[in-house]
Structure formats: C-alpha cells, structure tokens
Tab-separated table of C-alpha atoms and ligand atoms in Angstrom:
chain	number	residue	atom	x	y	z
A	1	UNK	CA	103.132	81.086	108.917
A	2	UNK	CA	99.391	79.599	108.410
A	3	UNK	CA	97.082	81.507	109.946
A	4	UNK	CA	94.926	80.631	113.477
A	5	UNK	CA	91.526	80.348	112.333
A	6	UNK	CA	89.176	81.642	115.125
A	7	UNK	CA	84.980	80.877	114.496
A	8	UNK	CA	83.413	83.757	116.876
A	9	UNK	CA	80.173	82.363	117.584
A	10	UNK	CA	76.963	84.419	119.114
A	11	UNK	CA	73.299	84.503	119.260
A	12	UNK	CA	71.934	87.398	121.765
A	13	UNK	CA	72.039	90.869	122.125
A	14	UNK	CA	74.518	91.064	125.017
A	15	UNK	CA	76.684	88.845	123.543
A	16	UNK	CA	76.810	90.623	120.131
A	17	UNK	CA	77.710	93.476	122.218
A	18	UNK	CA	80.509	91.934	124.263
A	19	UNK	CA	82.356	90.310	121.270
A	20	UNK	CA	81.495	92.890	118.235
A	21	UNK	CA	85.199	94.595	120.005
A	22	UNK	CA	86.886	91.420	119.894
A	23	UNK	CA	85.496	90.582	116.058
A	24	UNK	CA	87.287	94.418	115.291
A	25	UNK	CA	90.344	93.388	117.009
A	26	UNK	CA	90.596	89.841	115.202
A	27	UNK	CA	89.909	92.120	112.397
A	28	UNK	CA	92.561	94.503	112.510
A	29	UNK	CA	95.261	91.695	113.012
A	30	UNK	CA	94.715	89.851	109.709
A	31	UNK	CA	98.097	89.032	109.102
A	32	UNK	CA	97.998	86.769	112.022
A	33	UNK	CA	94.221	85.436	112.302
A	34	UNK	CA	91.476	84.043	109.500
A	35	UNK	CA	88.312	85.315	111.358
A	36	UNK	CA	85.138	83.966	110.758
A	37	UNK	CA	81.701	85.263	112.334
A	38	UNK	CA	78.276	82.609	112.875
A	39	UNK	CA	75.451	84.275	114.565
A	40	UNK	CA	72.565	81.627	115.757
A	41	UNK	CA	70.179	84.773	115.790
A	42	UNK	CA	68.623	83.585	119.034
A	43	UNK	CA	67.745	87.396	119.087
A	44	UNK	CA	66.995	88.566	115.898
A	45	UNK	CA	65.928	92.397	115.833
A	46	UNK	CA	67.827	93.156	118.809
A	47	UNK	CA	70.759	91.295	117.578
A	48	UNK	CA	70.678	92.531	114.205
A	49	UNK	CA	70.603	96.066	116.141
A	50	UNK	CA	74.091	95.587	117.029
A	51	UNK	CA	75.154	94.095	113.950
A	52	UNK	CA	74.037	97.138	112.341
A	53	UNK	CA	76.136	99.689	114.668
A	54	UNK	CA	79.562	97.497	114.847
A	55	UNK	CA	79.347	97.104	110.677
A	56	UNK	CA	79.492	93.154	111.408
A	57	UNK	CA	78.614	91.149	108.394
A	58	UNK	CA	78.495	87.353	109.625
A	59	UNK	CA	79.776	84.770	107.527
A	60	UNK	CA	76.673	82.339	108.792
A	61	UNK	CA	73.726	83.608	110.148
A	62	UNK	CA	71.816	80.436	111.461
A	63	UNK	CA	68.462	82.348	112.001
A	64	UNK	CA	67.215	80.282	114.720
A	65	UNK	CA	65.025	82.823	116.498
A	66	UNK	CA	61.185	81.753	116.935
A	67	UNK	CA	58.599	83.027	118.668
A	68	UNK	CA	58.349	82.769	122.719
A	69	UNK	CA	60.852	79.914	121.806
A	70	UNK	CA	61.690	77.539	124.670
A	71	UNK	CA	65.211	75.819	126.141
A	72	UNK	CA	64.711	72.615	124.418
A	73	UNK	CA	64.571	73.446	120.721
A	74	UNK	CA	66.408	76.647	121.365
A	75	UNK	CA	69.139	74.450	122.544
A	76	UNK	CA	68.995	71.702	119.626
A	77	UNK	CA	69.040	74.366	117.117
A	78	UNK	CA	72.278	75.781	118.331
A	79	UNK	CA	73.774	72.054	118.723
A	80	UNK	CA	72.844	71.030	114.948
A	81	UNK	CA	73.458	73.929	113.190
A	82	UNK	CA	76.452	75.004	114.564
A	83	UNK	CA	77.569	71.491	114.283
A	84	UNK	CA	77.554	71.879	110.056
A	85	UNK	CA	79.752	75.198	110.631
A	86	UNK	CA	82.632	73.984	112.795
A	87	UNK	CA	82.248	70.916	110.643
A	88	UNK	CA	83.053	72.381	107.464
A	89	UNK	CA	85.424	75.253	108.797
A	90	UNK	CA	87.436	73.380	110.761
A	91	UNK	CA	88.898	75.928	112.982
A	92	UNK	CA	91.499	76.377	115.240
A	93	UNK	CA	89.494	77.677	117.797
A	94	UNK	CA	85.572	78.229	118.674
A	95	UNK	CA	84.756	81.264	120.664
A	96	UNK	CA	81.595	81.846	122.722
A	97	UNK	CA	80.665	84.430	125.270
A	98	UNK	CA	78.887	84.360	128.628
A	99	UNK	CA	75.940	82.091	129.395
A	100	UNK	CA	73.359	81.877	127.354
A	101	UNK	CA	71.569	78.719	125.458
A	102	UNK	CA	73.749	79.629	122.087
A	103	UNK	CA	77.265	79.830	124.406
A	104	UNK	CA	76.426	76.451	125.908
A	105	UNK	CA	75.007	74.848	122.686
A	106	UNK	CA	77.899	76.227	120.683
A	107	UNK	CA	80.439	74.551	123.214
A	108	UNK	CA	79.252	71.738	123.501
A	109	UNK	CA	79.137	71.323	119.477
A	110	UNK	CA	82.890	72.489	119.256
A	111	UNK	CA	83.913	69.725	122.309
A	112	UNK	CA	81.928	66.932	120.299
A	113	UNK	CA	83.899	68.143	117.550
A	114	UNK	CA	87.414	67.951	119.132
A	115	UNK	CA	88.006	71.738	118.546
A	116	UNK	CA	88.994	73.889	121.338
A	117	UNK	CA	86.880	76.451	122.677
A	118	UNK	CA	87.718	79.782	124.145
A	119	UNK	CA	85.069	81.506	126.946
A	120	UNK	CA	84.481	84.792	127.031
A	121	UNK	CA	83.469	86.376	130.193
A	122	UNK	CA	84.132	83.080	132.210
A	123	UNK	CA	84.110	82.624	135.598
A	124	UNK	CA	81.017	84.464	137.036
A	125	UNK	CA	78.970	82.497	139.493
A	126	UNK	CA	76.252	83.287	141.909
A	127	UNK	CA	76.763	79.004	143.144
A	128	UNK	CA	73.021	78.596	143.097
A	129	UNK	CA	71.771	76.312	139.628
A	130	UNK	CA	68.403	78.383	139.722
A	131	UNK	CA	69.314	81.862	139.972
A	132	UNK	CA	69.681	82.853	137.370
A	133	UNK	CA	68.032	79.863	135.079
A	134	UNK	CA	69.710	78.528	132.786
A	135	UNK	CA	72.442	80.948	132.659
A	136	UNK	CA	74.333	79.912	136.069
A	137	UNK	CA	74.039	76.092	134.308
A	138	UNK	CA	74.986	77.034	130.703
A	139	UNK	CA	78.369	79.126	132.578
A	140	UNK	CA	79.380	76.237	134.646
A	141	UNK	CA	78.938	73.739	131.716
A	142	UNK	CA	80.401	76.157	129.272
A	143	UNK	CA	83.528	76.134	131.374
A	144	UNK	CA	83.719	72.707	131.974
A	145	UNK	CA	84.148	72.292	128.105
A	146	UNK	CA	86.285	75.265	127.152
A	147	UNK	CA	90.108	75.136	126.983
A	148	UNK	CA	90.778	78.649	127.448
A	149	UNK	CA	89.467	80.766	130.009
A	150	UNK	CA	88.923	84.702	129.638
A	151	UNK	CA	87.872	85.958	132.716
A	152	UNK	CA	86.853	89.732	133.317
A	153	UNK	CA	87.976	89.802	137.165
A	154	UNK	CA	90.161	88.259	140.111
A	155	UNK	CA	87.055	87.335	141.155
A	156	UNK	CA	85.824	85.260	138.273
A	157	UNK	CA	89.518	83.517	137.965
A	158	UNK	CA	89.053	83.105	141.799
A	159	UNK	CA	85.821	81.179	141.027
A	160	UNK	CA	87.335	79.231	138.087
A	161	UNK	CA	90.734	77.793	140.255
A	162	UNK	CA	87.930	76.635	142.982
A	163	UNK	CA	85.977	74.969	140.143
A	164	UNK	CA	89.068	73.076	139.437
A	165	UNK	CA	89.842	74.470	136.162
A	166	UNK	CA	93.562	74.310	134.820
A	167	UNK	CA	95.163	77.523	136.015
A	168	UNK	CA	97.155	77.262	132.779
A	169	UNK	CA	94.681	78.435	130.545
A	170	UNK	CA	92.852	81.399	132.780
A	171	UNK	CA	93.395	84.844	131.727
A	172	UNK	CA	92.203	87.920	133.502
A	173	UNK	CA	91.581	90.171	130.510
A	174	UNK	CA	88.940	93.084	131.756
A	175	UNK	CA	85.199	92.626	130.726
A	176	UNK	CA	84.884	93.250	126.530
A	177	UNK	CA	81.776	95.069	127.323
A	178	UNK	CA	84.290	98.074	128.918
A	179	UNK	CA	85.789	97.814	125.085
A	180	UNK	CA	82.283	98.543	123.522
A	181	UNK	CA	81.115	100.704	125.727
A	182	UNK	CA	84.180	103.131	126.185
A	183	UNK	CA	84.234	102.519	121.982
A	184	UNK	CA	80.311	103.971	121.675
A	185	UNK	CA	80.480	106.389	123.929
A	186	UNK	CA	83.270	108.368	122.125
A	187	UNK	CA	82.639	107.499	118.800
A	188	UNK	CA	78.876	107.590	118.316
A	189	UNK	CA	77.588	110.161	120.562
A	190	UNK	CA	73.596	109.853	119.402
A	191	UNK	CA	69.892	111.046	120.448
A	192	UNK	CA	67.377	108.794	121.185
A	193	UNK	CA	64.935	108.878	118.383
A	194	UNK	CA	61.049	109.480	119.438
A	195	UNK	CA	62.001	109.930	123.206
A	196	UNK	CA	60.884	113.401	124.378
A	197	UNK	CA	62.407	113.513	128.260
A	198	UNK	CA	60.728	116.217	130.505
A	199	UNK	CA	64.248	118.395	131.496
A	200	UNK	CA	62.612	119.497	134.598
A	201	UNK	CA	61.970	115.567	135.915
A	202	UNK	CA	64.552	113.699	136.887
A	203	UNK	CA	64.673	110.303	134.752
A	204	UNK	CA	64.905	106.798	135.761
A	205	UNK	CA	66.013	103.988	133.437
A	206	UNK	CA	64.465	100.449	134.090
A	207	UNK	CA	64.895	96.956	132.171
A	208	UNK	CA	63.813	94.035	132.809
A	209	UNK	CA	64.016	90.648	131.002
A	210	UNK	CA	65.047	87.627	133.511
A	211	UNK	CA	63.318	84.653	133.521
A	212	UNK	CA	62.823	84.372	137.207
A	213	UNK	CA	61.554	87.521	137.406
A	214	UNK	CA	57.998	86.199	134.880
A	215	UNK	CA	55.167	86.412	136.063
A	216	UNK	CA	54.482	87.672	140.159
A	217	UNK	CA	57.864	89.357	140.368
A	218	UNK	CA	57.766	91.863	137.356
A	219	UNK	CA	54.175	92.350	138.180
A	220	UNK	CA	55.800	93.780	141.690
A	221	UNK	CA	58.687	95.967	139.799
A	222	UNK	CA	55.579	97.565	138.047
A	223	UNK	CA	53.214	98.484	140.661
A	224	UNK	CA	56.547	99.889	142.873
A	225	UNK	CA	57.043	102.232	139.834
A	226	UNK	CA	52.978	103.241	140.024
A	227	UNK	CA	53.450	103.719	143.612
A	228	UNK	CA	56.777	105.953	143.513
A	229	UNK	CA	54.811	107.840	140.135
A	230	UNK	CA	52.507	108.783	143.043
A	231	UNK	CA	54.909	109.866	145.480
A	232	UNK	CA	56.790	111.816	143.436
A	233	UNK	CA	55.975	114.543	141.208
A	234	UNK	CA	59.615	115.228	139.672
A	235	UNK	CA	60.414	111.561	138.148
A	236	UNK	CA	59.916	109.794	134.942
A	237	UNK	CA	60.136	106.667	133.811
A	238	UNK	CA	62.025	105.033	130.713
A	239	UNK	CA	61.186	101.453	130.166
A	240	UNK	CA	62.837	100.089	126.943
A	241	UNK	CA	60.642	96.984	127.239
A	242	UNK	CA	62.388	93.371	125.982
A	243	UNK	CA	60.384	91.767	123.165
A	244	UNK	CA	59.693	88.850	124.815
A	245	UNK	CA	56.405	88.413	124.855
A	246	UNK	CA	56.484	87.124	128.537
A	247	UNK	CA	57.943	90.407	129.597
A	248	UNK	CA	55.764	92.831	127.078
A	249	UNK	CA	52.401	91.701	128.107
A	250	UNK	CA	52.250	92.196	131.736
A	251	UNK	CA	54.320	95.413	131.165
A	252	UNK	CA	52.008	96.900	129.233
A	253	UNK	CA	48.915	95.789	130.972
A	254	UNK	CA	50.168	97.529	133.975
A	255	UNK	CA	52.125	100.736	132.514
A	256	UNK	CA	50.905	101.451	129.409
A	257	UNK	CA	49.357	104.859	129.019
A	258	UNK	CA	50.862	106.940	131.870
A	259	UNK	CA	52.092	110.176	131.088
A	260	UNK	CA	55.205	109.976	133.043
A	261	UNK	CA	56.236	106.233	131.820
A	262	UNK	CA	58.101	105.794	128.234
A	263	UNK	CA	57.364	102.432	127.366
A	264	UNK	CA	59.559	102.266	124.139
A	265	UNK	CA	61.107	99.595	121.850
A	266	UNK	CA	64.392	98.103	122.539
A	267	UNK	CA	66.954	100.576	121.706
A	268	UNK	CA	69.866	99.981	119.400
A	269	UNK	CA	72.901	100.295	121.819
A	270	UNK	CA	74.420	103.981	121.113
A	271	UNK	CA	70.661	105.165	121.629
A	272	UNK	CA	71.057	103.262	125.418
A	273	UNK	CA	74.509	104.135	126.327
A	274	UNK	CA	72.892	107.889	125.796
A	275	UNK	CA	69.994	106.861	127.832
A	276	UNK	CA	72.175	105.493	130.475
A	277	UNK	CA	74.377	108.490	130.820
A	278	UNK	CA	71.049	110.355	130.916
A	279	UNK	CA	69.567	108.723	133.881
A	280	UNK	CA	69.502	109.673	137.383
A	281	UNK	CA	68.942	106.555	138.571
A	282	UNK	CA	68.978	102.468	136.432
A	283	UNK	CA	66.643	99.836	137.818
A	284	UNK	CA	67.721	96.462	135.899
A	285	UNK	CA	67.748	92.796	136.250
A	286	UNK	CA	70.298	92.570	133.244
A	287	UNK	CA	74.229	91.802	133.145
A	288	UNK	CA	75.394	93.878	131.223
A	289	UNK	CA	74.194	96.994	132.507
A	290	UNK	CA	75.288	96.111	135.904
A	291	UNK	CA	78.855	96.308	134.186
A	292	UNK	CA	78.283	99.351	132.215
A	293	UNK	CA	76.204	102.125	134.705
A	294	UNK	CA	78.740	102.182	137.331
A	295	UNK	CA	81.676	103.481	134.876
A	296	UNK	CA	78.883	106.287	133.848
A	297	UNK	CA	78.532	107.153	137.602
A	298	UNK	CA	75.155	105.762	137.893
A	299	UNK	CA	73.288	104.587	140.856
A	300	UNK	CA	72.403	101.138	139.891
A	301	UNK	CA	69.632	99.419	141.967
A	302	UNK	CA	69.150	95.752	141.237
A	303	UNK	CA	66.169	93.790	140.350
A	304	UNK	CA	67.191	90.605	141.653
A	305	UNK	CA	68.389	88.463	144.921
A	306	UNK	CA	71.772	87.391	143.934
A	307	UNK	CA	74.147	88.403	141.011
A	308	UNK	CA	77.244	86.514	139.866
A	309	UNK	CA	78.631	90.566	139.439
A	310	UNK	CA	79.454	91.202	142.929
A	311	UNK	CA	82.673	93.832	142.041
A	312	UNK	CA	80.592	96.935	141.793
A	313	UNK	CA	78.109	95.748	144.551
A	314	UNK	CA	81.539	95.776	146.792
A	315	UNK	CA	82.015	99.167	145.663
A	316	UNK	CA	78.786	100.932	146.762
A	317	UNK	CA	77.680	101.545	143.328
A	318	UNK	CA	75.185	98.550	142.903
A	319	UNK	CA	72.715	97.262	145.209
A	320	UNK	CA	70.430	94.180	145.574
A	321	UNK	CA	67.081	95.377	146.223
A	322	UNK	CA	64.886	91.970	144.886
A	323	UNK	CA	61.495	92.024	143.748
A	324	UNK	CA	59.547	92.960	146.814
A	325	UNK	CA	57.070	95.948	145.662
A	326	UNK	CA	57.888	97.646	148.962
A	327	UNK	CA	61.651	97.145	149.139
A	328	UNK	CA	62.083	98.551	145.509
A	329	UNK	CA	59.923	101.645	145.970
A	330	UNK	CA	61.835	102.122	149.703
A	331	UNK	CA	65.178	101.792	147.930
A	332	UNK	CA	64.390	104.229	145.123
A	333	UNK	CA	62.819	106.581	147.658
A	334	UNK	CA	65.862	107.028	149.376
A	335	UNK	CA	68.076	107.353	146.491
A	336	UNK	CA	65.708	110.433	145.625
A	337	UNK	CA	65.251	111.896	149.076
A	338	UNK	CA	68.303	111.036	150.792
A	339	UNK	CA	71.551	113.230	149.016
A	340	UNK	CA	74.532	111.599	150.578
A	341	UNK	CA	73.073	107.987	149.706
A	342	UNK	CA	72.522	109.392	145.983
A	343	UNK	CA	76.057	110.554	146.313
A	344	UNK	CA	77.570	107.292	147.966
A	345	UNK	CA	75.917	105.239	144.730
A	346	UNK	CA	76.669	107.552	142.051
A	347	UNK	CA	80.837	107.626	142.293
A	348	UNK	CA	82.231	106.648	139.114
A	349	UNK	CA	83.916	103.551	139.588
A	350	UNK	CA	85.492	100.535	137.021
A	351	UNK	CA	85.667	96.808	138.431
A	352	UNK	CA	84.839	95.346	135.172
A	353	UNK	CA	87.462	96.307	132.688
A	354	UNK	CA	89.543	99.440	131.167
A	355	UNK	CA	88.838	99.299	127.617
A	356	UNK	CA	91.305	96.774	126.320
A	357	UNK	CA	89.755	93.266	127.478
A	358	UNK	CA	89.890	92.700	123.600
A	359	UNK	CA	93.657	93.601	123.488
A	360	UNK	CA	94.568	90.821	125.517
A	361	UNK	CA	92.138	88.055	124.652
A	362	UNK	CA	93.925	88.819	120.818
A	363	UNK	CA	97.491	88.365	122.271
A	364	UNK	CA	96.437	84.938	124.388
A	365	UNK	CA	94.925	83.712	120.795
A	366	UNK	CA	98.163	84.832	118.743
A	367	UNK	CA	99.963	82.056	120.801
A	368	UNK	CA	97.782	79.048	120.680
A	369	UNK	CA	98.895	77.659	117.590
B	401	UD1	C1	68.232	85.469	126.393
B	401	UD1	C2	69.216	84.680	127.259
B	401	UD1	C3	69.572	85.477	128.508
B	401	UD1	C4	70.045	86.869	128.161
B	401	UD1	C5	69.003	87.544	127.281
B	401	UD1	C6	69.520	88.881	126.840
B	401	UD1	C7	69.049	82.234	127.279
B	401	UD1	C8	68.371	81.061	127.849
B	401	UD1	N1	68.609	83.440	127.685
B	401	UD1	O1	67.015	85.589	127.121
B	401	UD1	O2	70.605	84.802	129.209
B	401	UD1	O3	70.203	87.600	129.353
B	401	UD1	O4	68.777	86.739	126.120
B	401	UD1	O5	68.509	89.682	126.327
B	401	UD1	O6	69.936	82.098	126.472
B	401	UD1	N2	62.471	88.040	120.941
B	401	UD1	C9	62.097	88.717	119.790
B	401	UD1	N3	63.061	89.430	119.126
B	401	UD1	C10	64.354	89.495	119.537
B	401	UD1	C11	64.725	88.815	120.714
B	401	UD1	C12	63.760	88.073	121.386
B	401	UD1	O7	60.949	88.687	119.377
B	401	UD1	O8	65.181	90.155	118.880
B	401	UD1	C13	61.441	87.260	121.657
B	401	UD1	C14	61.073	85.953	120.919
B	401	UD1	O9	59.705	85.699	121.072
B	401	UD1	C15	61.904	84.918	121.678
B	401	UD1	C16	61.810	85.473	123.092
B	401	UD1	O10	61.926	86.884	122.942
B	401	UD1	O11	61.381	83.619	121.535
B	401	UD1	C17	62.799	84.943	124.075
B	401	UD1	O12	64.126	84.971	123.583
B	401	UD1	P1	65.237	84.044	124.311
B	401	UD1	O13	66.564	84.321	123.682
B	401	UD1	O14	64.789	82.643	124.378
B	401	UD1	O15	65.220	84.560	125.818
B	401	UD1	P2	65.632	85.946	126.436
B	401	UD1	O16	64.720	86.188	127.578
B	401	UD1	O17	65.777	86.966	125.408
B	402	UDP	N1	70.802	97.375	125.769
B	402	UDP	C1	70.556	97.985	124.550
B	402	UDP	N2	69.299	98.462	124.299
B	402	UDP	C2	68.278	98.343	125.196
B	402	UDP	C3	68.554	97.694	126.430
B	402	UDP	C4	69.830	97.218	126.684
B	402	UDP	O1	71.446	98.110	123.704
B	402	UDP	O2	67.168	98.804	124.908
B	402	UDP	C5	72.162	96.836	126.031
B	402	UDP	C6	72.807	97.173	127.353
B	402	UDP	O3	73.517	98.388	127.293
B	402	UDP	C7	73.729	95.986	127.609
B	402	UDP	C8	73.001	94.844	126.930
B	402	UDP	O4	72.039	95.418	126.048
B	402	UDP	O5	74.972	96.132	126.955
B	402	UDP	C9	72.315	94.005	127.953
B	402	UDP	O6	71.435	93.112	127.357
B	402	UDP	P1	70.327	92.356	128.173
B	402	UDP	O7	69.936	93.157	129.363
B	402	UDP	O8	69.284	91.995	127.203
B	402	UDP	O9	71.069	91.010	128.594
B	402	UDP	P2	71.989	90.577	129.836
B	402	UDP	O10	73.140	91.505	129.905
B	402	UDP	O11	71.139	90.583	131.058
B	402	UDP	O12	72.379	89.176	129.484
C-alpha cells in the first residue's frame, strides 16, 4: 500500500516543541507514513534550540526570520514559500500547530493548494479577536481551513462544534506538549548552564513575550518584581528574557543589574523543564507553560486578562492576575506568605494531556487515505 505522505510544517519555538513528538511518532511508523519536515524559521535560535534537542533535521528550512519582523511580511513569507513546498511535494496531508503567523500562513497555502490540512492543538479560544493578537485570529482562521481537527480537551472540541465545525473530523487527542514534556523530563534530566541559584532563596520563574503585554504592561510586571525584591528578602528571580527586541529592551532597562534577578538567554527546553521543576512559583504570559507547570505541581500565576487555557485555571492551579503592578505583587505576596493558598495552587494536576496526544493524532492519520 502507497504510503500517506504527511508535510509537518512549523516556524516557532512552541510549536517546534509541540510537534518534535509527533515528527518521532510519524517517524517510528515508516512503514505506513513518508514524513517530511519544513520549518519557516520564524524563530531561528530558539527554534533551532529545539531542533537541536529532538535530533530533527528538516527537509526545508525556509529561514524566514528577520529582525523585529512584523505581521505583514512575516505572513507573506510563510504564504510564498511554503507555497513552492506543498507545490512540489504534493502531500497527502499538511500539518500545522496552534496559532501563530506560520500555522495560519501555512494553512492557508495548503487550502489554496487543495491539500488537506490537519490542526494541531485546535480549538482554544478566549472569543475576543484582540486578546491575544493575532493568535485568537490565526486559530479561528486556521480552523476554518483545516479538515481535521486535533483538539487537546473537551473543552476545545466544545469550542470547535459551537464554531460549526464538522464533528466528523474532531479528535480529542491530549495536548502534544504533555508528550514532550513527560519525554524531557525522563530522558534528559540536565543543569542549567551559567545559572548559579541561591539554595537558601526561594526561586521564582517569570517569562514574558505577548504582544499585548509591549510597552506599559511589561513595564508594570517589572516594577511589581522590584517592589516584591524589596519586600522580601528570601526570593529570587529567573527571567529567561525572549529575544525580541520589544521585550529585551525595557527588561533590561528596568532589571538589569540586581543581584537577586537572573536575566539570562532563552534556554534550550531540557535546561527550562529543569528550571520549571525548580521554581517555587512561574509568572508567565506564555501557552505553553500554562500547560506544562501545573503537571510539575507549580503555582502558576498569569500575566494576562483572559487565556483560551481555562482547564487548569478550573483546577486551582492557574490564576489570572493581569498586568496591574499592584495586583501582581498582591498575588505573589500571598502565594509566599499565605501556606494553604501556596498549597491550594501547587497540587499536581493534568487537564492538558497524558503523554500520548501523539499516539492518537498517528492512528487518526493512518486512516485518512
Ligand atoms: C511568536 C508568535 C507567538 C508565540 C511566540 C512564541 C506570531 C504572530 N507570534 O511571537 O504566537 O507565542 O512566537 O515565542 O506568530 N527573535 C530572534 N530570535 C529568535 C526568535 C525571535 O531574534 O529565535 C526576535 C526577532 O527580532 C523577531 C522577533 O523576535 O523579529 C519577533 O518574533 P515573532 O515570531 O514575530 O514574534 P514573537 O513575539 O516571537
Ligand atoms: N521555553 C523554553 N525555554 C525558555 C522559555 C520557554 O524552552 O527559555 C519553552 C516552554 O517550556 C514552553 C515553550 O517554550 O514549552 C513556550 O514558548 P513561548 O512562551 O515562547 O510561546 P507560547 O507558548 O506562549 O506560544
């Protein structure tokens, strides 16, 4: 029997991430699938991070990645290029993760192209266009043009069926980011290079990379971290700061040179998962660590208004705290004064997936052809 030809296409670090478990699983069921990799390199260091770590070679590598690039050519790169690679491969089916520019882009290219598309991570929604921009756009388009539907939770197939979406083609397979975390954790167990922690402080992880969150709000996430240094005596801070340069200059203007702040480079992904499990307590605006801190037990307080991840938030283990200066340093406070709320957050808990979100999204593909 001919095999089903699947083009995995990603650009960002998060993505790489998410499908680096699937590419393994394509990979180690050869007999049924030709698997072919394109990266757009959206991200480029921080992508080729992850490349590095999963042992992913990618057949096309589209290199796309400029500096402080912007939606409009980021978004006809990805539509051109990727246009010459399903054009010439021809596959049986395009896959694309989550929401960013390359997801959309790539989608779009494959529709144009008459070749189905498969969405990874489909179905999360926070129902407002500008929060967060583009992504909650680029997810509701990327849906719109996908065929088959791999949705981490009831709650993103929930979302899907009210969009009107074919209930034929929805799968509830577990997040892949479950896969690659459970995968790192056990099988690359790792220091963090250059990071000297202080074992007597307790140690508080904090990204930060959103777009909504340029300019006046990350300037407030910053000062509530000078203001809680001040308060407390027994905490540190580890900021591995994003590299865009949107994020890196007001972070440094305000943090740099503190003793108890580590602002360090992005770190390639076993070095975080160590970081994470670490922490006391994780500050972030991103997705995927929203998904991965609550399976490590970790109190995860949340740099934004709304999230389209509202499983672990229902569990106790997340919380919305904004960008207000004052609400962040009054949540944090109590998570370090108060030991039953610390206790409350910190259960380890697993709404997003159970390791085998790959397993499944393999079986759905043996049968499309
Ligand atoms: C992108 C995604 C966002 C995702 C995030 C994950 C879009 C619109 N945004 O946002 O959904 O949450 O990735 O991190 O798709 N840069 C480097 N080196 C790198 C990566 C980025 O220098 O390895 C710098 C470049 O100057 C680049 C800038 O960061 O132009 C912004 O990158 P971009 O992908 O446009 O936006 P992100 O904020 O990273
Ligand atoms: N991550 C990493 N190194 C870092 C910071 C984050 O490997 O220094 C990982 C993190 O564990 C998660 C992913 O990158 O899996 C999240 O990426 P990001 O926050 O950039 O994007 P988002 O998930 O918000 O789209």
């Amino acid at each position: 029997m001919a095999k089903i030809k699947v083009l995995t296409i990603f650009g960002t670090r998060p993505e790489a991430i998410k499908m680096a478990p699937l590419v393994k699983e394509l990979e180690k069921n050869k007999e049924c699938f030709e698997s072919i990799v394109c990266v757009s390199a959206q991200h480029r260091q921080i992508l080729d991070q992850v490349l590095e770590l999963f042992k992913i070679k990618p057949d096309y590598d589209l290199n796309i990645m400029k500096e402080n690039q912007n939606l409009w050519t980021l978004t006809s790169d990805v539509l051109l290029k990727t246009k010459d690679v399903i054009e010439k491969e021809r596959p049986d089916v395009v896959l694309v993760h989550g929401d960013t520019t390359t997801s959309m882009g790539a989608a779009l290219s494959a529709f144009y192209a008459k070749v189905p598309v498969g969405h990874v991570e489909a179905g999360l929604r926070t129902f407002d266009k500008y929060y967060p921009f583009p992504e909650e756009i680029n997810r509701v388009f990327t849906d719109a043009v996908c065929t088959y539907h791999f949705a981490p939770t009831e709650k993103s197939c929930q979302n899907l069926k009210e969009s009107k979406i074919s209930e034929e083609h929805i799968y509830k397979t577990g997040n892949t980011v479950i896969d690659a975390l459970l995968y790192t954790v056990k099988n690359h167990e790792t220091e963090i290079e250059g990071l000297k922690l202080n074992p007597e402080l307790k140690t508080i992880l904090l990204t930060s990379h959103r777009r909504e969150n340029f300019g006046e709000p990350i300037k407030n996430i910053c000062k509530a971290i000078l203001e809680l240094l001040k308060n407390n005596k027994d905490i540190e801070f580890v900021y591995p700061v994003h590299p865009n340069p949107n994020v890196r200059k007001p972070v440094y203007e305000l943090l740099d040179g503190h003793e108890r702040i580590h602002l360090i480079e992005p770190l390639e992904y076993a070095q975080f998962c160590t970081l994470m499990k670490k922490s006391y307590i994780i500050m972030t605006d991103s997705g995927g660590v929203q998904e991965e801190a609550p399976s490590l037990g970790k109190p995860v307080l949340v740099l934004r208004d709304t999230t389209e991840r509202p499983e672990a938030v229902e569990y106790g283990t997340v919380k919305l705290v904004g960008t207000d200066r004052e609400k962040i340093a009054a949540n944090v406070q109590l998570l370090l004064s108060n030991e039953n709320e610390y206790k409350k957050m910190s259960e380890s808990i697993n709404p997003y997936g159970d390791g085998n979100a790959s397993k499944r999204i393999v079986e759905v593909l043996k049968g499309i052809k």
